Tab-separated table of C-alpha atoms in Angstrom:
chain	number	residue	atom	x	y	z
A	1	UNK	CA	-72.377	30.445	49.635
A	2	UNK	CA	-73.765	30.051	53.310
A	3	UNK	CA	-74.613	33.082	55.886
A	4	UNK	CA	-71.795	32.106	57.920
A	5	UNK	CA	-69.551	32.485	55.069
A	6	UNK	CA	-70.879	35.987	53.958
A	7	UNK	CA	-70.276	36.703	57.333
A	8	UNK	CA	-66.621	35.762	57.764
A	9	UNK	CA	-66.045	37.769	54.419
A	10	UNK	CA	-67.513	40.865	55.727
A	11	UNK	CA	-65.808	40.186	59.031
A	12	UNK	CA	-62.246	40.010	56.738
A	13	UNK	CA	-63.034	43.200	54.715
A	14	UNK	CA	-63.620	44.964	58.371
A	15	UNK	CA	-59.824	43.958	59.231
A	16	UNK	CA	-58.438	44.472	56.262
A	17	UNK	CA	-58.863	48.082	57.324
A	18	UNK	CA	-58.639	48.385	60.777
A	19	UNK	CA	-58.476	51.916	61.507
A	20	UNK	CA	-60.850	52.572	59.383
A	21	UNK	CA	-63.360	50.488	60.674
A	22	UNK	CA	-62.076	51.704	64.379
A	23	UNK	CA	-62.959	55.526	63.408
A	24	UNK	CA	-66.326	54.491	61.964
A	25	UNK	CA	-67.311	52.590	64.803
A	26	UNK	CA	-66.377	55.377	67.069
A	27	UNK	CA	-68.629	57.746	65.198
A	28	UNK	CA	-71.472	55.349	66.554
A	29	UNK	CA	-69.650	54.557	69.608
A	30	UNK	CA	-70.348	58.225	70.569
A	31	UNK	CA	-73.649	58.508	69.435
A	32	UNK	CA	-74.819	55.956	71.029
A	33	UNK	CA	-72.929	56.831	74.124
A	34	UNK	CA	-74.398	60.575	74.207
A	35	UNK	CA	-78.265	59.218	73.451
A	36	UNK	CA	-78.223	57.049	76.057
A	37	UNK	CA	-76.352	59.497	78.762
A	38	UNK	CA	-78.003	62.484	77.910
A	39	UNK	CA	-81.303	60.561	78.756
A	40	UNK	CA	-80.181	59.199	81.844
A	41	UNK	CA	-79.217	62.875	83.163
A	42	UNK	CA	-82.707	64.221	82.589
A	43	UNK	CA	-84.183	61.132	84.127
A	44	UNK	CA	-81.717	61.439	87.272
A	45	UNK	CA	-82.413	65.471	86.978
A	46	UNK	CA	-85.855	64.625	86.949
A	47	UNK	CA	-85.902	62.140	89.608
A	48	UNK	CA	-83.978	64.100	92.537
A	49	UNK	CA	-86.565	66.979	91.694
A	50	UNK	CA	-89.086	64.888	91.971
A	51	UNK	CA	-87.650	63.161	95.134
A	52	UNK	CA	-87.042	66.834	96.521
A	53	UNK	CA	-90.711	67.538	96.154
A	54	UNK	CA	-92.170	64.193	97.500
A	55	UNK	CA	-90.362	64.941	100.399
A	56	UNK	CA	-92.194	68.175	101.077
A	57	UNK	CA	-95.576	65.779	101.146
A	58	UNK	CA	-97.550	65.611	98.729
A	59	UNK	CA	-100.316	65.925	100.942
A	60	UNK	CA	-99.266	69.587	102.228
A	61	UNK	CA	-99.949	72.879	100.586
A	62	UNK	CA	-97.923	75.995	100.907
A	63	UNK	CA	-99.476	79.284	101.015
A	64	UNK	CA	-97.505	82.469	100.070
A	65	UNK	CA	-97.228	86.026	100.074
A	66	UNK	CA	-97.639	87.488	96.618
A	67	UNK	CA	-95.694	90.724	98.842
A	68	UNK	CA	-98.337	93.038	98.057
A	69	UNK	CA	-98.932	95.747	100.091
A	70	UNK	CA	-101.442	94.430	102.834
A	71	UNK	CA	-101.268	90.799	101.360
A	72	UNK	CA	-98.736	90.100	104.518
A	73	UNK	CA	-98.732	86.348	105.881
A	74	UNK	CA	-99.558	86.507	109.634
A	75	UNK	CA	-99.998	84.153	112.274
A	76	UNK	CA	-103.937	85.401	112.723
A	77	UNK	CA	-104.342	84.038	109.410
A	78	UNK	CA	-102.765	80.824	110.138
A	79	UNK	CA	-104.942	80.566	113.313
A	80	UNK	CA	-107.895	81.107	111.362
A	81	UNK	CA	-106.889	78.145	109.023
A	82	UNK	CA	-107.674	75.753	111.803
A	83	UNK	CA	-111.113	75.429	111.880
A	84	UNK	CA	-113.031	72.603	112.482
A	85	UNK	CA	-116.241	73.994	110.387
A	86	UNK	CA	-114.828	75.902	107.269
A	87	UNK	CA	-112.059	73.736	106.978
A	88	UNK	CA	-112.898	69.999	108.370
A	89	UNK	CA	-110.497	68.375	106.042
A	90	UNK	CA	-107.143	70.283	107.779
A	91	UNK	CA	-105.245	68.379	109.495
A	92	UNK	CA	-102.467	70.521	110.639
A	93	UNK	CA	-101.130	74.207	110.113
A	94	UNK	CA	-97.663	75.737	110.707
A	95	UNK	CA	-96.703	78.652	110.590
A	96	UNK	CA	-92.805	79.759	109.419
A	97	UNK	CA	-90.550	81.585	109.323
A	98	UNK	CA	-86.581	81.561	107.690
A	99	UNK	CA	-83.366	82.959	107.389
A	100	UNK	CA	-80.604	82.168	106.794
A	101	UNK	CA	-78.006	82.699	109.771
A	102	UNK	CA	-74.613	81.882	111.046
A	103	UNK	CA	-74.428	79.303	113.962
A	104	UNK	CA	-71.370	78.727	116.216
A	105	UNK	CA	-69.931	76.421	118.540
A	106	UNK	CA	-66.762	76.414	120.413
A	107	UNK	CA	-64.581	78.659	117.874
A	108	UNK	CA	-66.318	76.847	114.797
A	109	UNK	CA	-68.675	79.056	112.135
A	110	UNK	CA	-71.421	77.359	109.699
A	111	UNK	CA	-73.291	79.819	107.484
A	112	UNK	CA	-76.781	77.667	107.550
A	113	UNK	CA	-78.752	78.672	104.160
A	114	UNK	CA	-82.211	77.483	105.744
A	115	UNK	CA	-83.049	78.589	109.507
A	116	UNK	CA	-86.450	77.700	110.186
A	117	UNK	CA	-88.964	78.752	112.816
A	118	UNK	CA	-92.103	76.724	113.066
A	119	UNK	CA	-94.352	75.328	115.022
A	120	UNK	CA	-93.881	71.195	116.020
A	121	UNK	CA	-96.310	70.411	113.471
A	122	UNK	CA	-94.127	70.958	110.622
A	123	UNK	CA	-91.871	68.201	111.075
A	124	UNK	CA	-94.676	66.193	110.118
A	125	UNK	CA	-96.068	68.327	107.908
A	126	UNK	CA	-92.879	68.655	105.728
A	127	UNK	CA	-92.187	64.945	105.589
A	128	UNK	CA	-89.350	66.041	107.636
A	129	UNK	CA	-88.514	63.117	110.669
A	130	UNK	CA	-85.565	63.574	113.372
A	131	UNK	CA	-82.881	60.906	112.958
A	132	UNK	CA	-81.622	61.274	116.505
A	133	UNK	CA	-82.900	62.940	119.376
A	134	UNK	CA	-86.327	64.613	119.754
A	135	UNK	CA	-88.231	67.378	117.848
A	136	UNK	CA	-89.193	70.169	120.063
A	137	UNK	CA	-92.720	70.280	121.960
A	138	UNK	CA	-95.453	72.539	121.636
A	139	UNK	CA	-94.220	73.419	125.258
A	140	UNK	CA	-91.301	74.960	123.513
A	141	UNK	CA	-92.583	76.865	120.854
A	142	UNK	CA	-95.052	78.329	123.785
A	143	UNK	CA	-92.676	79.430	126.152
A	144	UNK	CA	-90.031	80.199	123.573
A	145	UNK	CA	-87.223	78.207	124.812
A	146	UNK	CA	-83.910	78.342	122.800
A	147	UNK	CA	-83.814	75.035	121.458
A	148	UNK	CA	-83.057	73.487	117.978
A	149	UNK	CA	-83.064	70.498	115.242
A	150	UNK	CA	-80.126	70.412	112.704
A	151	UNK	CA	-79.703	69.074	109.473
A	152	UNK	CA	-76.833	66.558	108.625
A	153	UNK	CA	-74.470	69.254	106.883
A	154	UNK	CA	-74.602	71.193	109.912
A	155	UNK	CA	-73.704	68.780	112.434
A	156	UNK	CA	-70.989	67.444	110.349
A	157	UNK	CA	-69.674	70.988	109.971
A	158	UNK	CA	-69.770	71.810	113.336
A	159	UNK	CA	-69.837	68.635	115.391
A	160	UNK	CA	-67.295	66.182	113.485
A	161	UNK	CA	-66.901	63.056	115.676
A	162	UNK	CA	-68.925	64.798	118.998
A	163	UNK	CA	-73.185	63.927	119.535
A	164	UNK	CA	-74.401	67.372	118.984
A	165	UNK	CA	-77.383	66.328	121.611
A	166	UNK	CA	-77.170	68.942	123.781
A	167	UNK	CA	-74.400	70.829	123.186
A	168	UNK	CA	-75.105	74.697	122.893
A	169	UNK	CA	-74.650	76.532	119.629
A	170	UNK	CA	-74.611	80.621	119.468
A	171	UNK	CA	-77.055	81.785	116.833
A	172	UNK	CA	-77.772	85.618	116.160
A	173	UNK	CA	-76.002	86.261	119.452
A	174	UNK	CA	-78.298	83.427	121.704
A	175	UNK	CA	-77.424	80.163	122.978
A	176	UNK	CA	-79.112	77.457	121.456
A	177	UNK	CA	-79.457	73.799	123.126
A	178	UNK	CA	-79.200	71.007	120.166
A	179	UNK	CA	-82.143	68.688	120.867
A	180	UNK	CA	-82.278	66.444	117.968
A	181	UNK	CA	-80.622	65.928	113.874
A	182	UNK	CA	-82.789	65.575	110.897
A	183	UNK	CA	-82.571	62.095	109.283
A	184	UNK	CA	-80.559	62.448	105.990
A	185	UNK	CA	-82.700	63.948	102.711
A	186	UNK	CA	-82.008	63.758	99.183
A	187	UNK	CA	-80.253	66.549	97.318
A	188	UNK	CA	-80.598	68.112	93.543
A	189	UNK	CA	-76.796	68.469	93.806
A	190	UNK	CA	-78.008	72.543	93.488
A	191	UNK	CA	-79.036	73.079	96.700
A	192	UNK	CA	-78.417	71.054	100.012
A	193	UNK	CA	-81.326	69.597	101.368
A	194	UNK	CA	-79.285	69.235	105.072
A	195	UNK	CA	-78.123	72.775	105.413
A	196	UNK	CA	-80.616	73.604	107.735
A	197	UNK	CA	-81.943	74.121	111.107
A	198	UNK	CA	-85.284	74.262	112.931
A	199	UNK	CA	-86.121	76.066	116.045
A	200	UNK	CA	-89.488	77.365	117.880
A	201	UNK	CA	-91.677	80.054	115.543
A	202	UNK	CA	-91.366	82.585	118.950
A	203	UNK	CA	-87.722	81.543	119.489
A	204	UNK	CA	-86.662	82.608	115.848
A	205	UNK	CA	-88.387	85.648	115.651
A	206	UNK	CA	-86.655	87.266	119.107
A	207	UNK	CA	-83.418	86.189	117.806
A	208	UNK	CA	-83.107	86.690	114.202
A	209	UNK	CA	-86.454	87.684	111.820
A	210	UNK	CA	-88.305	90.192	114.653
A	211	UNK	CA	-91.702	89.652	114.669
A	212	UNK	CA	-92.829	91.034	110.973
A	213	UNK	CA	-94.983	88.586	108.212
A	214	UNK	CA	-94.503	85.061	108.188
A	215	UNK	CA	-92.366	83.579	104.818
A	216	UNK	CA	-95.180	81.201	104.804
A	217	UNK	CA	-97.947	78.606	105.937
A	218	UNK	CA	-97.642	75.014	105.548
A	219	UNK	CA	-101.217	73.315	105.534
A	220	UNK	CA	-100.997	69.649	105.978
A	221	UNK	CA	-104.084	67.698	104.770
A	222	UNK	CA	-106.070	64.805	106.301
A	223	UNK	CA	-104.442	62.561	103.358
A	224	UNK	CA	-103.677	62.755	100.023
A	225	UNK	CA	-107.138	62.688	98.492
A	226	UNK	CA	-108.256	65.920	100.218
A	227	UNK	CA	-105.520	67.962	98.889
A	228	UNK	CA	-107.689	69.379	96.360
A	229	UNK	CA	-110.286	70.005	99.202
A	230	UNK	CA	-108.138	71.858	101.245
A	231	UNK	CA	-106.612	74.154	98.500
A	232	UNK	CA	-110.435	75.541	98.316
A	233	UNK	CA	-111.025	75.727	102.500
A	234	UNK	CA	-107.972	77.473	102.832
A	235	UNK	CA	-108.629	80.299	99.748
A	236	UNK	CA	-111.860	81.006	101.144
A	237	UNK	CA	-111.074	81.561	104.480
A	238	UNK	CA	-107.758	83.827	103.373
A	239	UNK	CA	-110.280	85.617	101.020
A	240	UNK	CA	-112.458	86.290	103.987
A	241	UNK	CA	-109.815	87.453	106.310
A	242	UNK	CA	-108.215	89.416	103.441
A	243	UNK	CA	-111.633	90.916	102.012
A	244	UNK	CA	-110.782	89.999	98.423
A	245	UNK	CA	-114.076	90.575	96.372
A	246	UNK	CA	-114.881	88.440	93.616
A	247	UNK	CA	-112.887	90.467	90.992
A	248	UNK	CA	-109.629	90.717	92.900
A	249	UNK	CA	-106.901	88.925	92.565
A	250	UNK	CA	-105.784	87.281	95.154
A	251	UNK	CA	-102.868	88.373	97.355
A	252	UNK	CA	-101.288	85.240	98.013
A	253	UNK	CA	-100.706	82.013	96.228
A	254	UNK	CA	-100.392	78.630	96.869
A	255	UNK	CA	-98.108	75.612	96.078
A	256	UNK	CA	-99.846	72.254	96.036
A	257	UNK	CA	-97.258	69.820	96.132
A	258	UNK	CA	-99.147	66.773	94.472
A	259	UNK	CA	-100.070	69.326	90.992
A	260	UNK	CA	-96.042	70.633	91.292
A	261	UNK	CA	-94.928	67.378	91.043
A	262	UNK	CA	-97.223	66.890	87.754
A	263	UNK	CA	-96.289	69.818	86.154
A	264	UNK	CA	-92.495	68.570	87.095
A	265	UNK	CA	-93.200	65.474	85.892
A	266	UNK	CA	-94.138	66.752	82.171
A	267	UNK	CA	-91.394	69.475	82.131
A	268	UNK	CA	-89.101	67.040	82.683
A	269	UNK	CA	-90.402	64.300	79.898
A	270	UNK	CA	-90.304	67.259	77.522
A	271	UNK	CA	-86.147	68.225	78.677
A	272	UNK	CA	-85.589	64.337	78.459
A	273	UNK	CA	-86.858	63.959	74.978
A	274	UNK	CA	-85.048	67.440	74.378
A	275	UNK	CA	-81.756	65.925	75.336
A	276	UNK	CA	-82.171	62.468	73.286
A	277	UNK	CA	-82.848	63.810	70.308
A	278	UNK	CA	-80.286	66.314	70.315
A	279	UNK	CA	-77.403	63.038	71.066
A	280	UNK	CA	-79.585	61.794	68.330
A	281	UNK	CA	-77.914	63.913	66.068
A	282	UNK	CA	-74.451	62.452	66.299
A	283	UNK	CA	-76.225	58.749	65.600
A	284	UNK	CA	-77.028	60.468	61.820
A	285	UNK	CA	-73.880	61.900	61.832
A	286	UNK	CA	-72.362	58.319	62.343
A	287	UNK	CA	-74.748	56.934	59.905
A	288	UNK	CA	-73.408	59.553	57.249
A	289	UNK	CA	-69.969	58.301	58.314
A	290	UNK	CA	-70.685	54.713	57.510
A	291	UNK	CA	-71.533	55.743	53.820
A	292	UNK	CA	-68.755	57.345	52.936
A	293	UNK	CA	-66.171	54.671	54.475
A	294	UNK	CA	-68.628	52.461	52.274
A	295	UNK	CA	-68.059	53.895	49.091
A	296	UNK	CA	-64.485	53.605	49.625
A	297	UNK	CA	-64.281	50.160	50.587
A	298	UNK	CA	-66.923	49.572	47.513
A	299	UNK	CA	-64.320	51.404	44.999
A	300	UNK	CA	-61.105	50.300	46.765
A	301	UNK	CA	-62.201	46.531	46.182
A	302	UNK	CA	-64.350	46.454	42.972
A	303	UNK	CA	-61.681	44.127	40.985
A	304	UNK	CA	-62.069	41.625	44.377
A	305	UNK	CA	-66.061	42.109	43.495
A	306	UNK	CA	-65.360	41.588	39.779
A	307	UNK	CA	-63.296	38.144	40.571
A	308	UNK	CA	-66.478	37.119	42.743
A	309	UNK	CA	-69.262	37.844	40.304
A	310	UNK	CA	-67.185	36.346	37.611
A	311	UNK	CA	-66.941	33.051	39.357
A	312	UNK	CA	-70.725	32.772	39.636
A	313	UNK	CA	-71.563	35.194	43.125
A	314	UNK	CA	-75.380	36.276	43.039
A	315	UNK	CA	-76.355	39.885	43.292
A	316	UNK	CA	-77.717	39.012	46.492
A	317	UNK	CA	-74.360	38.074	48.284
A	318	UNK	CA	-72.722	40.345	47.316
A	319	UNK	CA	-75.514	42.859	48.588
A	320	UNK	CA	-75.601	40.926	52.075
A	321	UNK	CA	-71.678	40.814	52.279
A	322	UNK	CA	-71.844	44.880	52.237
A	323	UNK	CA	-75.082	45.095	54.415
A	324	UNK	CA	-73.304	42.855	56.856
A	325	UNK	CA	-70.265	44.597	56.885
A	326	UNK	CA	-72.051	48.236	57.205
A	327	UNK	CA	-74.771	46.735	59.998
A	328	UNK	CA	-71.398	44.976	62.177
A	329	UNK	CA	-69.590	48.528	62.248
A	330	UNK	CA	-72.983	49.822	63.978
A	331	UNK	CA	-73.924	46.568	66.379
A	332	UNK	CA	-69.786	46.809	67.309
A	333	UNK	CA	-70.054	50.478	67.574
A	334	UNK	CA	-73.690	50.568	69.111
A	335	UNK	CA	-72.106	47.694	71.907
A	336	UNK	CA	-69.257	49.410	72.772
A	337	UNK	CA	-71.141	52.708	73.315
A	338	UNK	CA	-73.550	51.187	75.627
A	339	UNK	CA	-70.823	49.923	77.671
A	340	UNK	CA	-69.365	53.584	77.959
A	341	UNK	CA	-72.495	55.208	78.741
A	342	UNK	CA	-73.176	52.005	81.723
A	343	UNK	CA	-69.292	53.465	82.808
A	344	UNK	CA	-70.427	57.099	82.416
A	345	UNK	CA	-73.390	56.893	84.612
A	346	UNK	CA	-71.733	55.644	87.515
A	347	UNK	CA	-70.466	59.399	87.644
A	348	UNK	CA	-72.014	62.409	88.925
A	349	UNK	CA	-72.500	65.010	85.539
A	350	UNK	CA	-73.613	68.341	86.003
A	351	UNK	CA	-74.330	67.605	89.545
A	352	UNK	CA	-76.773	65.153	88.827
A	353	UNK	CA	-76.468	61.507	88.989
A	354	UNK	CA	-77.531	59.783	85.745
A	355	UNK	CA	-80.233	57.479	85.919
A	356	UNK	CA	-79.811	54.864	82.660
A	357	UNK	CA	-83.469	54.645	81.222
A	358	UNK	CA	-83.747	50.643	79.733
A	359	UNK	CA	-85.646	51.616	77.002
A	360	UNK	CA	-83.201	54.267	75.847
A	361	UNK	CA	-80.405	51.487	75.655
A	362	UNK	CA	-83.080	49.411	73.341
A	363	UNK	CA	-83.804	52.366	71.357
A	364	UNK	CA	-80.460	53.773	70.810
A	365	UNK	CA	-79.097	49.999	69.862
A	366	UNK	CA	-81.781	49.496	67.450
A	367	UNK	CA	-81.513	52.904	66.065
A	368	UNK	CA	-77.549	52.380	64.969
A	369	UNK	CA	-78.571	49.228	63.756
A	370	UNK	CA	-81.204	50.721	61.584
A	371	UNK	CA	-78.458	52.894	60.961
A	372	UNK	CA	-76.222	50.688	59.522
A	373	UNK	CA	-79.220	49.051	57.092
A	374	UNK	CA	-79.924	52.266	55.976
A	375	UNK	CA	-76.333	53.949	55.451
A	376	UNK	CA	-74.897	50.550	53.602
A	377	UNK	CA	-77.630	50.148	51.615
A	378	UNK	CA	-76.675	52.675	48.973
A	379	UNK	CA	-72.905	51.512	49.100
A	380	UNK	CA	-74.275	47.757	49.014
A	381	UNK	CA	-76.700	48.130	46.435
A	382	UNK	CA	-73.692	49.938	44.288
A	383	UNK	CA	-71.394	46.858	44.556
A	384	UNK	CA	-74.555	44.609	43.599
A	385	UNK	CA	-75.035	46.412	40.746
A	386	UNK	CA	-71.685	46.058	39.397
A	387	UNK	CA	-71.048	44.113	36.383
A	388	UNK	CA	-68.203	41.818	36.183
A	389	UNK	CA	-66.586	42.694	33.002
A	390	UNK	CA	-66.625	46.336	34.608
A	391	UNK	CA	-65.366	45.534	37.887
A	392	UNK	CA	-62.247	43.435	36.180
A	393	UNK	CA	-61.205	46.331	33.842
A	394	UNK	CA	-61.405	48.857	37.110
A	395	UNK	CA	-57.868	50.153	38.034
C-alpha cells in the first residue's frame, strides 16, 4: 500500500467520526491558540513598557528624593548640577515639578493626572517634542508668564474641533495662554501618556505646588554613551552638597533610563516565558485527549484491523495509518488555532495590544505536532500489535 493511500484511510477513519475528531481537534485548537496569545500579550506588554521608557531618553537620568528628612530636592542642587568642571559630560538639567490639577475652559472641566513645571530644557530632555505650536522660552520660565503645552487627551477633552493655540484655560484659579500641543506618545493602556500639561517651573509653583522641594531633576546627557558618566558626576556633586560621608546612604536615588529598560527587558522575557508555558499546559492536556479518543477508535475498529492484517497489511501500515490519523487531528487542530490566535491579536486584551512573536507560532505548531507523534504512538503501536485471529474474534 502507498503513503497516499495510508493517508486517505486515516483521512476516512477521521470522518467516520466527526465529532469526535471536531472535539479532539479543539482540545489543540485551544492550546495552541492560548500558547501563542499568551506570548504575544507579554511581548506587546513588554513592548509599550519598553516604548514608554525609550521615550523618557535613554540618555537622561532622573534623580529623586528618597523623602528623608533633609534629603529635599531643590533647585540649588539642580544649579549645582551644571557645571562645566565636575560635571563636563551634562548636557542639560531641569528641574520639576507636578501635580495633578483641574484645567478649565469656557464651562468645560479636565482633571489632568500630570501637570508639569519645568524648565524649557525638558522638552528635550524627556524626548518630549511639541506637535503644534511652540514650547515655552527660557524668557518664560524667567519672568513667570502663565503659559502652557498640552498633551493630546487634554486638548481633545477640552478643545474638540477648536486650535487650542492661544486660547486661555483657568488652572488653580489663573489664566493660562495655550502655546503649543505635545505630539502624540504611546500608552501602556494603564496610564495615559497624553494626560498632561507643561508650564514654566516659577509659573507652577505660584499657582498650584508653592514653592517647597522639587518632585525631581531630569539630567540629560551629552549622548548615550556618557550615561554611565553622568550617573557618577551627578552623585558626587549631590553627595557634596548633601554632606553624605562615605558610610551614609544616600538620600536620593536615581533612575537611569538605559539600565531600566534592561532590567525591563529581562523581567519581561521571564513573564513571557511565564505565560507560554502556562498555555503550554492545555497543549498536554490536548495531547492526553488524543490518546484516549485513540484507544477508542483502536477498540471500536479492531475487527476492520483484523480484516486488514488478514489480507496481508504489514505491522508498519497499520502503525502509520494510526500515527497519521493521531498527527492530522494535531496539524488540523494546531492550523486552526493559529488562525484564531492571528484573529485574537488584532484585539486589545487586558489593555494591551498583543504582539504575535513568529517563533512562538513555529514552536507551538511543532509542539502539537510532536504532540500528536507522541500521544498516537501508544494507541498506534496497540493496533500494530494486534494479531489477526484476535482482532476477527473481537466483538
Amino acid at each position: 500500500m502507498t503513503f497516499s493511500e495510508v493517508v486517505r484511510f486515516a483521512l476516512r477513519g477521521l470522518s467516520a467520526n466527526k465529532l469526535r475528531s471536531s472535539l479532539t481537534m479543539l482540545g489543540i485548537l485551544i492550546g495552541v491558540a492560548a500558547v501563542i496569545l499568551l506570548v504575544a500579550v507579554g511581548n506587546g506588554s513588554a513592548r509599550a513598557i519598553s516604548d514608554r521608557i525609550e521615550a523618557l531618553g535613554t540618555n537622561t537620568i532622573t534623580v529623586l528624593s528618597t523623602s528623608r528628612a533633609g534629603s529635599a530636592l531643590t533647585e540649588k542642587m539642580a544649579g549645582a548640577l551644571v557645571d562645566p568642571v565636575l560635571a563636563p559630560d551634562v548636557k542639560s538639567v531641569s528641574p520639576v515639578v507636578s501635580s495633578s490639577a483641574t484645567v478649565t475652559y469656557e464651562g468645560s472641566d479636565h482633571e489632568v493626572s500630570t501637570f508639569v513645571g519645568a524648565t524649557p530644557s525638558w522638552f528635550t530632555a524627556s524626548n518630549t517634542p511639541v506637535g503644534r505650536g511652540a514650547a515655552f522660552t527660557a524668557d518664560d520660565e524667567a519672568q513667570g508668564r502663565r503659559v502652557v503645552v498640552i498633551g493630546q487627551t487634554v486638548a481633545e477633552e477640552l478643545f474638540a474641533g477648536v486650535d487650542p493655540i492661544d486660547k486661555q484655560v483657568t488652572v488653580g484659579g489663573a489664566l493660562f495662554t495655550v502655546v503649543g500641543v505635545l505630539d502624540q506618545k504611546s500608552s501602556t493602556g494603564f496610564q495615559d501618556a497624553n494626560d498632561t500639561a507643561v508650564a514654566p517651573l516659577t509659573a507652577v509653583r505660584q499657582v498650584l505646588t508653592g514653592y517647597g522641594p522639587l518632585t525631581s531633576i531630569l539630567v540629560e546627557a551629552a549622548g548615550p554613551a556618557k550615561v554611565d558618566a553622568v550617573q557618577s558626576q551627578v552623585s558626587a556633586i549631590l553627595d557634596q552638597q548633601l554632606d553624605v560621608g562615605g558610610n551614609t546612604s544616600t538620600p536620593y536615588r536615581i533612575q537611569n533610563a538605559s539600565q531600566l529598560l534592561e532590567t525591563q527587558t529581562e523581567t519581561a522575557d521571564t513573564f513571557t516565558t511565564l505565560l507560554g508555558a502556562v498555555a503550554a499546559i492545555s497543549l498536554l492536556v490536548g495531547g492526553i485527549g488524543i490518546t484516549n479518543i485513540m484507544l477508542v477508535t483502536v477498540t471500536e475498529r479492531t475487527r476492520e484491523i483484523g480484516i486488514r492484517k488478514a489480507l496481508g497489511a504489514p505491522r508498519r501500515t497499520i502503525l502509520t495509518q494510526f500515527l497519521i490519523e493521531a498527527t492530522l487531528l494535531s496539524v488540523i487542530g494546531g492550523a486552526l488555532g493559529v488562525v484564531a490566535a492571528l484573529i485574537g491579536s488584532s484585539f486589545v486584551i487586558v489593555g494591551v495590544q498583543p504582539v504575535i512573536v513568529p517563533s512562538s507560532v513555529a514552536l507551538a505548531l511543532s509542539v502539537s505536532i510532536a504532540i500528536g507523534l507522541f500521544f498516537g504512538g501508544l494507541p498506534a503501536a496497540r493496533a500494530a500489535r494486534l494479531r489477526p485471529i484476535d482482532a476477527l474474534r473481537y466483538e
